[in-house]
CSV table of C-alpha atoms in Angstrom, one decimal:
chain,number,residue,atom,x,y,z
A,1,MET,CA,1.5,-22.5,-9.3
A,2,ASN,CA,0.4,-25.4,-7.2
A,3,SER,CA,-0.4,-24.4,-3.0
A,4,ALA,CA,2.3,-27.1,-2.4
A,5,VAL,CA,5.1,-24.9,-3.5
A,6,LEU,CA,4.0,-21.4,-2.2
A,7,THR,CA,6.1,-20.2,0.9
A,8,ALA,CA,4.1,-21.2,4.1
A,9,GLY,CA,2.6,-16.9,4.0
A,10,GLY,CA,1.6,-17.7,0.4
A,11,ALA,CA,-0.5,-20.7,1.3
A,12,LEU,CA,-1.9,-18.8,4.1
A,13,ALA,CA,-2.9,-15.9,2.0
A,14,GLU,CA,-4.3,-18.3,-0.6
A,15,ARG,CA,-6.4,-19.8,2.0
A,16,ILE,CA,-7.6,-16.8,3.5
A,17,LEU,CA,-8.8,-15.2,-0.2
A,18,ASN,CA,-10.8,-18.5,-0.8
A,19,VAL,CA,-12.7,-18.1,2.5
A,20,LEU,CA,-13.3,-14.3,1.5
A,21,ALA,CA,-14.4,-15.0,-1.9
A,22,GLU,CA,-17.0,-17.6,-0.8
A,23,ALA,CA,-18.3,-15.7,2.1
A,24,THR,CA,-18.9,-12.5,0.7
A,25,ALA,CA,-19.8,-13.8,-3.0
A,26,ASP,CA,-22.4,-11.7,-4.4
A,27,THR,CA,-22.6,-13.0,-8.2
A,28,PRO,CA,-20.9,-12.0,-10.1
A,29,GLY,CA,-18.0,-11.1,-7.9
A,30,VAL,CA,-18.3,-10.0,-4.4
A,31,ARG,CA,-19.8,-7.2,-2.0
A,32,ARG,CA,-18.2,-6.3,0.9
A,33,ILE,CA,-20.0,-2.6,1.9
A,34,ALA,CA,-18.0,-0.2,3.9
A,35,TYR,CA,-19.5,-0.7,7.5
A,36,GLY,CA,-21.7,-3.4,6.2
A,37,PRO,CA,-21.9,-7.4,6.8
A,38,GLY,CA,-19.2,-8.1,4.0
A,39,GLU,CA,-16.6,-5.6,5.4
A,40,ARG,CA,-17.3,-6.8,8.9
A,41,PHE,CA,-17.2,-10.6,8.2
A,42,ALA,CA,-13.6,-9.6,6.7
A,43,HIS,CA,-12.3,-7.8,9.7
A,44,ASN,CA,-13.5,-10.8,11.9
A,45,LEU,CA,-11.6,-13.0,9.7
A,46,VAL,CA,-8.1,-11.6,9.7
A,47,ARG,CA,-8.5,-10.5,13.2
A,48,GLU,CA,-8.8,-14.5,13.9
A,49,GLU,CA,-6.2,-15.6,11.6
A,50,ALA,CA,-3.7,-13.0,13.2
A,51,GLN,CA,-4.2,-14.0,16.6
A,52,LYS,CA,-3.4,-17.3,15.7
A,53,LEU,CA,-0.1,-16.2,14.6
A,54,GLY,CA,0.3,-14.6,18.1
A,55,ALA,CA,-0.7,-10.9,17.1
A,56,ALA,CA,-2.5,-8.7,19.3
A,57,ALA,CA,-5.9,-7.0,18.0
A,58,ARG,CA,-7.7,-3.8,18.6
A,59,THR,CA,-9.6,-1.5,17.0
A,60,ASP,CA,-9.9,2.7,16.8
A,61,ALA,CA,-13.0,5.0,17.1
A,62,ALA,CA,-13.7,4.5,13.2
A,63,GLY,CA,-13.3,0.6,13.2
A,64,ASN,CA,-9.8,0.4,11.8
A,65,LEU,CA,-8.0,-2.7,13.0
A,66,TYR,CA,-4.6,-3.0,14.1
A,67,LEU,CA,-2.7,-6.5,14.5
A,68,THR,CA,0.5,-6.2,15.9
A,69,LEU,CA,3.3,-8.5,16.0
A,70,SER,CA,5.6,-7.6,19.1
A,71,GLY,CA,9.0,-7.0,18.3
A,72,ARG,CA,11.9,-7.5,20.6
A,73,ASP,CA,12.2,-3.6,21.4
A,74,PRO,CA,8.6,-1.8,22.2
A,75,ASP,CA,10.5,1.7,21.8
A,76,PRO,CA,11.2,2.2,18.0
A,77,PRO,CA,8.2,3.5,15.9
A,78,ALA,CA,6.3,0.6,14.4
A,79,LEU,CA,6.7,-0.8,10.7
A,80,VAL,CA,2.8,-0.5,9.3
A,81,ILE,CA,1.7,-3.0,6.7
A,82,GLY,CA,-1.6,-1.9,5.5
A,83,SER,CA,-4.8,-2.1,3.2
A,84,HIS,CA,-8.5,-1.9,3.0
A,85,LEU,CA,-11.0,-5.0,3.1
A,86,ASP,CA,-14.2,-3.2,1.7
A,87,SER,CA,-14.9,-3.5,-2.2
A,88,VAL,CA,-17.2,-2.3,-4.5
A,89,ALA,CA,-20.5,-3.9,-5.5
A,90,HIS,CA,-19.9,-7.0,-7.7
A,91,GLY,CA,-16.2,-6.0,-7.3
A,92,GLY,CA,-13.4,-8.6,-7.7
A,93,ASN,CA,-11.9,-10.7,-4.5
A,94,PHE,CA,-8.4,-9.1,-4.6
A,95,ASP,CA,-8.6,-5.2,-4.5
A,96,GLY,CA,-7.6,-4.1,-1.1
A,97,ALA,CA,-7.9,-7.5,0.5
A,98,ALA,CA,-4.7,-8.8,-0.8
A,99,GLY,CA,-2.7,-6.0,0.6
A,100,VAL,CA,-4.1,-6.9,4.4
A,101,VAL,CA,-3.5,-10.6,3.6
A,102,ALA,CA,0.0,-10.3,2.6
A,103,GLY,CA,0.7,-8.3,5.7
A,104,LEU,CA,-0.4,-11.6,7.4
A,105,ALA,CA,1.3,-13.9,5.1
A,106,LEU,CA,4.3,-11.7,6.3
A,107,MET,CA,3.6,-12.5,9.7
A,108,ALA,CA,3.3,-16.3,9.0
A,109,GLU,CA,6.7,-16.3,6.8
A,110,LEU,CA,8.6,-14.6,10.2
A,111,MET,CA,7.0,-17.1,12.4
A,112,ALA,CA,8.1,-20.2,10.0
A,113,GLN,CA,11.4,-18.8,9.9
A,114,GLY,CA,11.8,-18.1,13.5
A,115,VAL,CA,12.5,-14.4,12.8
A,116,ARG,CA,11.2,-11.9,15.6
A,117,LEU,CA,11.7,-8.1,14.4
A,118,HIS,CA,13.5,-5.4,16.4
A,119,ARG,CA,10.3,-3.5,16.3
A,120,ASP,CA,6.9,-3.8,16.3
A,121,LEU,CA,5.2,-5.2,13.2
A,122,ILE,CA,1.5,-3.5,12.6
A,123,VAL,CA,-0.7,-4.8,9.8
A,124,LEU,CA,-3.6,-2.1,9.4
A,125,ALA,CA,-6.7,-3.0,7.7
A,126,THR,CA,-8.6,-0.1,7.2
A,127,ARG,CA,-12.2,1.0,6.7
A,128,ALA,CA,-14.2,2.6,3.6
A,129,GLU,CA,-11.3,3.1,1.4
A,130,GLU,CA,-14.0,2.7,-2.0
A,131,ALA,CA,-15.3,6.0,-2.5
A,132,VAL,CA,-18.3,4.4,-4.1
A,133,TRP,CA,-20.0,4.2,-0.5
A,134,PHE,CA,-19.5,7.6,0.6
A,135,PRO,CA,-18.0,10.4,-1.3
A,136,LEU,CA,-14.8,10.7,0.5
A,137,SER,CA,-11.1,9.9,0.0
A,138,TYR,CA,-9.7,7.5,2.5
A,139,PRO,CA,-12.1,8.3,5.5
A,140,GLY,CA,-10.4,5.0,7.2
A,141,SER,CA,-7.3,6.1,7.1
A,142,GLN,CA,-8.1,9.5,7.6
A,143,ALA,CA,-9.5,8.7,10.8
A,144,ALA,CA,-6.7,6.3,11.9
A,145,LEU,CA,-4.4,9.5,12.1
A,146,GLY,CA,-6.8,11.9,13.6
A,147,LEU,CA,-7.2,13.9,10.2
A,148,LEU,CA,-10.8,13.0,8.7
A,149,ASP,CA,-12.7,16.2,8.4
A,150,PRO,CA,-15.5,16.3,10.9
A,151,GLU,CA,-18.3,17.0,8.4
A,152,ALA,CA,-17.2,13.9,6.5
A,153,LEU,CA,-19.1,11.8,9.3
A,154,GLU,CA,-22.4,13.8,7.9
A,155,ALA,CA,-21.6,12.1,4.2
A,156,LYS,CA,-24.7,9.5,3.4
A,157,ARG,CA,-23.7,6.0,2.1
A,158,SER,CA,-25.1,5.5,-1.3
A,159,ASP,CA,-27.2,2.5,-0.7
A,160,SER,CA,-28.8,3.1,2.7
A,161,GLY,CA,-29.0,7.5,2.9
A,162,ARG,CA,-27.4,7.2,6.4
A,163,THR,CA,-24.5,9.1,7.1
A,164,LEU,CA,-21.0,7.7,8.1
A,165,ALA,CA,-21.2,8.5,11.4
A,166,GLU,CA,-24.6,6.6,11.8
A,167,HIS,CA,-23.0,3.6,10.3
A,168,MET,CA,-20.1,3.8,12.4
A,169,ARG,CA,-22.3,3.9,15.2
A,170,GLU,CA,-24.3,1.0,14.0
A,171,GLU,CA,-21.1,-1.3,13.9
A,172,GLY,CA,-19.9,-0.3,17.7
A,173,PHE,CA,-17.7,2.3,17.0
A,174,GLU,CA,-17.0,6.0,18.2
A,175,PRO,CA,-17.9,8.6,15.6
A,176,ASP,CA,-17.9,11.4,18.1
A,177,ALA,CA,-14.5,10.4,18.9
A,178,VAL,CA,-13.4,10.6,15.4
A,179,ARG,CA,-15.2,14.0,15.2
A,180,ARG,CA,-12.7,15.3,17.8
A,181,GLY,CA,-9.6,13.8,15.7
A,182,VAL,CA,-8.7,11.2,18.2
A,183,PRO,CA,-6.3,9.3,16.4
A,184,GLY,CA,-5.9,5.4,16.1
A,185,ILE,CA,-2.3,5.6,16.2
A,186,ASP,CA,0.0,8.5,16.6
A,187,ALA,CA,2.0,9.4,13.1
A,188,GLY,CA,5.4,9.8,15.1
A,189,ARG,CA,4.6,6.2,16.1
A,190,ILE,CA,5.1,4.9,12.6
A,191,THR,CA,8.9,4.3,10.9
A,192,ALA,CA,7.1,3.3,7.5
A,193,PHE,CA,4.1,2.4,5.9
A,194,VAL,CA,3.8,-0.1,3.2
A,195,GLU,CA,0.6,-1.1,1.0
A,196,VAL,CA,0.7,-4.0,-1.2
A,197,HIS,CA,-2.2,-3.8,-3.7
A,198,ILE,CA,-3.1,-5.6,-7.1
A,199,GLU,CA,-2.4,-3.3,-9.8
A,200,GLN,CA,-5.5,-2.0,-11.7
A,201,GLY,CA,-3.9,-1.2,-14.8
A,202,PRO,CA,-2.1,-3.5,-17.5
A,203,ARG,CA,1.4,-2.2,-17.0
A,204,LEU,CA,2.7,-5.6,-15.4
A,205,VAL,CA,1.0,-7.8,-17.5
A,206,ALA,CA,2.6,-5.8,-20.6
A,207,ALA,CA,6.0,-6.0,-18.6
A,208,GLY,CA,5.9,-9.8,-17.8
A,209,ALA,CA,6.6,-8.7,-14.2
A,210,PRO,CA,4.7,-10.3,-11.3
A,211,VAL,CA,5.4,-7.4,-8.9
A,212,GLY,CA,6.0,-3.8,-9.7
A,213,ILE,CA,7.0,-0.7,-6.9
A,214,VAL,CA,5.2,2.2,-7.1
A,215,THR,CA,6.7,5.6,-7.6
A,216,GLY,CA,3.6,7.9,-6.9
A,217,ILE,CA,-0.1,8.0,-6.7
A,218,ALA,CA,-2.0,10.4,-8.8
A,219,GLY,CA,-4.3,13.1,-7.2
A,220,GLY,CA,-6.9,14.6,-9.3
A,221,PHE,CA,-10.1,16.2,-9.2
A,222,ARG,CA,-13.7,15.3,-10.2
A,223,TYR,CA,-16.9,16.8,-11.1
A,224,VAL,CA,-19.8,14.3,-10.4
A,225,GLY,CA,-22.7,16.5,-11.7
A,226,ALA,CA,-21.7,19.0,-14.4
A,227,LYS,CA,-24.2,20.1,-17.3
A,228,CYS,CA,-23.7,21.6,-20.6
A,229,LEU,CA,-27.0,23.8,-21.2
A,230,GLY,CA,-28.5,24.9,-24.4
A,231,ALA,CA,-31.8,25.0,-25.8
A,232,TYR,CA,-34.2,22.6,-27.0
A,233,ALA,CA,-35.4,23.0,-30.4
A,234,HIS,CA,-37.3,21.1,-33.6
A,235,SER,CA,-34.6,19.1,-35.4
A,236,GLY,CA,-35.8,20.7,-39.1
A,237,ALA,CA,-37.0,23.8,-38.0
A,238,GLU,CA,-34.0,25.3,-36.3
A,239,PRO,CA,-31.5,26.5,-38.3
A,240,ARG,CA,-28.0,26.2,-37.6
A,241,PHE,CA,-26.9,29.9,-36.8
A,242,ALA,CA,-30.2,29.8,-33.9
A,243,ARG,CA,-29.0,26.7,-32.3
A,244,HIS,CA,-28.0,26.4,-28.9
A,245,ASP,CA,-26.8,22.4,-29.0
A,246,ALA,CA,-25.7,21.1,-25.6
A,247,VAL,CA,-24.4,17.9,-27.5
A,248,LEU,CA,-22.1,20.2,-30.0
A,249,GLY,CA,-20.8,22.0,-26.8
A,250,PHE,CA,-20.1,19.0,-24.9
A,251,ALA,CA,-18.2,17.6,-28.0
A,252,ASP,CA,-16.4,20.6,-28.4
A,253,LEU,CA,-15.1,20.5,-24.8
A,254,VAL,CA,-14.2,16.6,-25.2
A,255,ALA,CA,-12.2,17.4,-28.2
A,256,ALA,CA,-10.5,20.6,-26.6
A,257,LEU,CA,-9.6,18.4,-23.9
A,258,GLU,CA,-8.1,15.5,-25.9
A,259,ILE,CA,-6.1,18.2,-27.4
A,260,GLU,CA,-4.6,19.3,-24.2
A,261,TRP,CA,-4.3,15.5,-23.1
A,262,ASP,CA,-1.8,15.1,-26.4
A,263,ALA,CA,0.3,18.1,-25.6
A,264,LEU,CA,0.9,16.9,-22.0
A,265,GLU,CA,2.0,13.7,-23.2
A,266,ARG,CA,4.3,14.8,-25.8
A,267,GLU,CA,5.9,16.6,-23.1
A,268,GLY,CA,6.5,13.8,-21.0
A,269,HIS,CA,3.8,14.3,-18.5
A,270,GLU,CA,1.3,11.4,-17.4
A,271,ALA,CA,-2.3,11.9,-16.9
A,272,THR,CA,-5.8,10.5,-17.4
A,273,ILE,CA,-9.0,12.5,-18.4
A,274,THR,CA,-12.3,10.5,-18.3
A,275,PHE,CA,-15.9,11.7,-18.9
A,276,GLY,CA,-17.6,8.6,-17.1
A,277,ARG,CA,-21.0,9.5,-17.7
A,278,VAL,CA,-23.0,10.9,-20.2
A,279,GLN,CA,-26.6,11.2,-20.2
A,280,SER,CA,-29.3,13.2,-21.2
A,281,ASP,CA,-32.9,13.5,-20.0
A,282,PRO,CA,-35.3,10.8,-21.5
A,283,THR,CA,-38.4,12.6,-21.1
A,284,GLN,CA,-37.1,15.5,-23.1
A,285,HIS,CA,-34.6,14.0,-26.0
A,286,GLY,CA,-35.9,12.6,-29.2
A,287,GLY,CA,-34.7,11.8,-32.6
A,288,SER,CA,-36.0,15.1,-33.8
A,289,ARG,CA,-35.2,17.6,-31.1
A,290,VAL,CA,-31.9,19.7,-30.7
A,291,LEU,CA,-30.4,18.7,-27.3
A,292,GLY,CA,-31.1,21.4,-24.6
A,293,GLU,CA,-29.2,19.7,-21.8
A,294,LEU,CA,-26.7,17.5,-21.5
A,295,GLY,CA,-25.0,15.8,-18.0
A,296,PHE,CA,-21.4,14.7,-17.5
A,297,THR,CA,-18.7,13.5,-15.1
A,298,LEU,CA,-15.3,14.8,-15.6
A,299,ASP,CA,-12.5,13.0,-14.2
A,300,VAL,CA,-8.7,14.3,-14.4
A,301,ARG,CA,-5.9,12.6,-12.6
A,302,SER,CA,-2.0,13.0,-12.3
A,303,ALA,CA,0.6,12.1,-9.8
A,304,GLU,CA,2.1,15.9,-10.6
A,305,ALA,CA,0.2,18.8,-9.1
A,306,THR,CA,1.3,21.2,-11.6
A,307,VAL,CA,-0.3,19.0,-14.3
A,308,LEU,CA,-3.4,19.1,-12.5
A,309,GLU,CA,-3.4,22.7,-12.3
A,310,ARG,CA,-2.7,23.4,-15.7
A,311,VAL,CA,-5.7,21.0,-16.8
A,312,GLU,CA,-8.0,22.9,-14.4
A,313,ALA,CA,-6.7,26.2,-16.0
A,314,ARG,CA,-7.2,24.9,-19.6
A,315,LEU,CA,-10.9,23.6,-18.7
A,316,ARG,CA,-11.9,27.2,-17.6
A,317,THR,CA,-10.6,28.5,-20.9
A,318,ILE,CA,-12.3,26.0,-23.0
A,319,LEU,CA,-15.3,26.1,-21.4
A,320,ALA,CA,-15.7,30.2,-22.1
A,321,GLU,CA,-14.6,29.9,-25.8
A,322,VAL,CA,-17.1,26.9,-26.2
A,323,SER,CA,-19.9,29.0,-24.5
A,324,ALA,CA,-19.2,32.1,-26.8
A,325,ARG,CA,-18.9,29.8,-29.9
A,326,ARG,CA,-21.9,27.2,-29.5
A,327,GLY,CA,-24.2,29.5,-27.6
A,328,VAL,CA,-24.6,27.3,-24.2
A,329,ALA,CA,-23.4,27.6,-20.6
A,330,PHE,CA,-21.7,25.2,-18.5
A,331,GLU,CA,-22.7,24.3,-14.7
A,332,LEU,CA,-19.9,22.2,-13.5
A,333,GLY,CA,-21.4,21.5,-9.7
A,334,PRO,CA,-19.5,20.2,-6.7
A,335,ARG,CA,-15.9,19.3,-6.9
A,336,PHE,CA,-14.2,16.2,-5.7
A,337,THR,CA,-10.4,16.4,-5.0
A,338,TRP,CA,-7.5,14.3,-3.8
A,339,GLU,CA,-3.7,15.3,-3.3
A,340,PRO,CA,-1.0,13.2,-5.4
A,341,ALA,CA,1.3,11.5,-3.2
A,342,THR,CA,4.9,10.8,-3.8
A,343,MET,CA,6.4,7.3,-2.5
A,344,SER,CA,9.8,7.2,-0.6
A,345,PRO,CA,12.6,7.3,-2.8
A,346,ALA,CA,14.9,5.6,0.5
A,347,LEU,CA,11.8,2.9,0.6
A,348,MET,CA,11.7,2.3,-3.0
A,349,ALA,CA,15.4,2.0,-2.7
A,350,GLY,CA,15.1,-0.8,-0.3
A,351,LEU,CA,12.4,-2.7,-2.4
A,352,ASP,CA,14.7,-2.4,-5.5
A,353,ARG,CA,17.8,-4.2,-3.6
A,354,ALA,CA,15.4,-6.9,-2.1
A,355,ALA,CA,14.2,-7.5,-5.6
A,356,ILE,CA,17.9,-7.8,-7.0
A,357,GLU,CA,18.6,-10.2,-4.3
A,358,LEU,CA,15.6,-12.5,-4.8
A,359,ARG,CA,16.0,-12.0,-8.4
A,360,ILE,CA,12.6,-10.7,-9.1
A,361,ASN,CA,11.1,-8.8,-12.0
A,362,ALA,CA,10.0,-5.6,-10.1
A,363,PRO,CA,9.9,-2.6,-12.8
A,364,HIS,CA,8.7,1.0,-11.2
A,365,VAL,CA,5.1,1.9,-12.0
A,366,PRO,CA,3.1,4.7,-11.4
A,367,SER,CA,-0.3,4.4,-9.8
A,368,GLY,CA,-3.6,6.3,-11.7
A,369,ALA,CA,-5.8,5.1,-9.2
A,370,GLY,CA,-6.1,6.3,-5.2
A,371,HIS,CA,-4.9,4.1,-2.1
A,372,ASP,CA,-4.5,4.7,1.5
A,373,ALA,CA,-1.3,4.6,1.2
A,374,ALA,CA,-1.5,8.4,-0.2
A,375,THR,CA,-3.0,9.5,3.7
A,376,PHE,CA,0.2,8.0,5.2
A,377,ALA,CA,2.5,10.2,2.8
A,378,GLY,CA,0.6,13.2,2.7
A,379,ALA,CA,0.7,13.1,6.6
A,380,GLY,CA,4.7,13.2,6.1
A,381,ILE,CA,5.3,9.4,6.8
A,382,PRO,CA,7.6,7.3,4.6
A,383,THR,CA,5.4,5.4,2.3
A,384,ALA,CA,5.9,2.9,-0.1
A,385,MET,CA,3.5,0.4,-2.4
A,386,LEU,CA,4.1,-2.6,-4.3
A,387,PHE,CA,2.0,-3.9,-7.1
A,388,VAL,CA,0.7,-7.1,-8.2
A,389,ARG,CA,0.3,-8.5,-11.5
A,390,ASN,CA,-3.5,-8.5,-12.1
A,391,GLU,CA,-5.6,-8.8,-15.5
A,392,ASN,CA,-8.5,-7.3,-16.3
A,393,GLY,CA,-8.2,-4.2,-14.2
A,394,SER,CA,-10.3,-4.1,-11.0
A,395,HIS,CA,-13.8,-3.0,-9.6
A,396,ASN,CA,-15.2,-5.8,-11.4
A,397,PRO,CA,-15.3,-9.7,-11.1
A,398,ASN,CA,-12.9,-10.2,-13.7
A,399,GLU,CA,-9.5,-9.7,-11.4
A,400,ALA,CA,-7.5,-12.1,-12.4
A,401,MET,CA,-4.3,-12.0,-10.1
A,402,GLU,CA,-2.4,-15.4,-9.6
A,403,ILE,CA,-1.0,-16.3,-5.8
A,404,ALA,CA,2.3,-16.9,-7.4
A,405,ASP,CA,2.4,-13.5,-8.2
A,406,LEU,CA,1.2,-12.7,-4.6
A,407,ASP,CA,3.6,-15.1,-3.3
A,408,GLN,CA,6.4,-13.2,-4.9
A,409,ALA,CA,5.4,-10.0,-3.5
A,410,ILE,CA,5.2,-11.4,-0.1
A,411,ARG,CA,8.9,-13.1,-0.5
A,412,LEU,CA,10.0,-9.6,-1.5
A,413,LEU,CA,8.3,-7.7,1.4
A,414,LEU,CA,10.1,-10.7,3.7
A,415,ARG,CA,13.4,-9.7,2.5
A,416,PHE,CA,12.6,-5.8,2.6
A,417,VAL,CA,11.2,-6.1,6.0
A,418,ILE,CA,14.0,-8.1,7.5
A,419,ASP,CA,16.6,-5.7,6.1
A,420,PHE,CA,14.7,-2.6,6.8
A,421,ASP,CA,14.4,-3.9,10.6
A,422,ASN,CA,18.0,-3.9,11.2
A,423,PRO,CA,19.0,-1.6,13.6
A,424,LEU,CA,22.4,-1.2,12.3
A,425,ASP,CA,21.0,0.1,9.0
A,426,GLN,CA,19.1,2.9,10.5
A,427,PRO,CA,20.2,6.3,10.4
């Protein structure tokens, strides 16, 4: 779609995203490290663009950025549109940033159409959403609501080895206030939170739909340093009955969890089970050795808490059975968890109505990946998400969101916000 036929908001979004791509390029892709120069540039850019639109800007103790377009009445709780601006290393330009820019585009559309909302509209750009930098779930949005565990401030950034608190302080923020739980915004002052984000899977591409309305965000658990421990032996001299083969023990684990996954799908449940890294010690393994130790990661996700509990219980049973059969032991190591989040049925219904009014094909889709929206939903704030069609997944430089599809999301968001803001329609 040519820029000339985009909405005013869509044209603004295209320009900002192009500036971001060029300024934070790290071939291939982009790099916007949490509390690093790329994220800093992105926050400064969207601040400047929002101020040009008449929005007031402020940051909280964690460095989250609040861009407020004042409504006619300062008393009602604000409508918050937000996402993040950091990226993974060599990532795509749209993951996170498209959602923040969509919020600015919404402001631009309201200005272009001469619409002043009844309540304040806040575009929120959060910090450090990508867990690749700090092994934490949504520390920026958690801090925004005063919910960040003080211990999280001691988490070390993967590239520097320095703590989250140190990086916050270096960027000019106040980790001590974050530690005390000082919120950037009171949850009671938020009437609803809406996040726009590229889809990170293929559902919208397969459906031929430019946007989707998210039903829920998967929670999950992850073991990042698991091991299967057997015994090294000579491949020719060690008979089968005497072997403690870590490879076969691990293979049995994989096969058994695959059977469990099949059973879940037959029963109509959605889940993902991923062994993302499998490795052995190159100084110990060899073509003529029975492997005595194998390391792996395990990532399990579902929007249903009962499914996560079921898989965890089944995992424990499988480990015991495989250990006894193969003569191996399993050490799972640290467990990293995050809670599932359900989107507000009322907000989803409002997005459905807006899509029907605009004749936009917007199917309901789940989110297997985590998002800042989960923090707000978990805090009891009515929350919704819009996905934008995107080929080739995310967390890679080949993200392929079309600006025309983002423009459709902006149009849908505008219609939804205007309808939602009408005080006569509010309970």
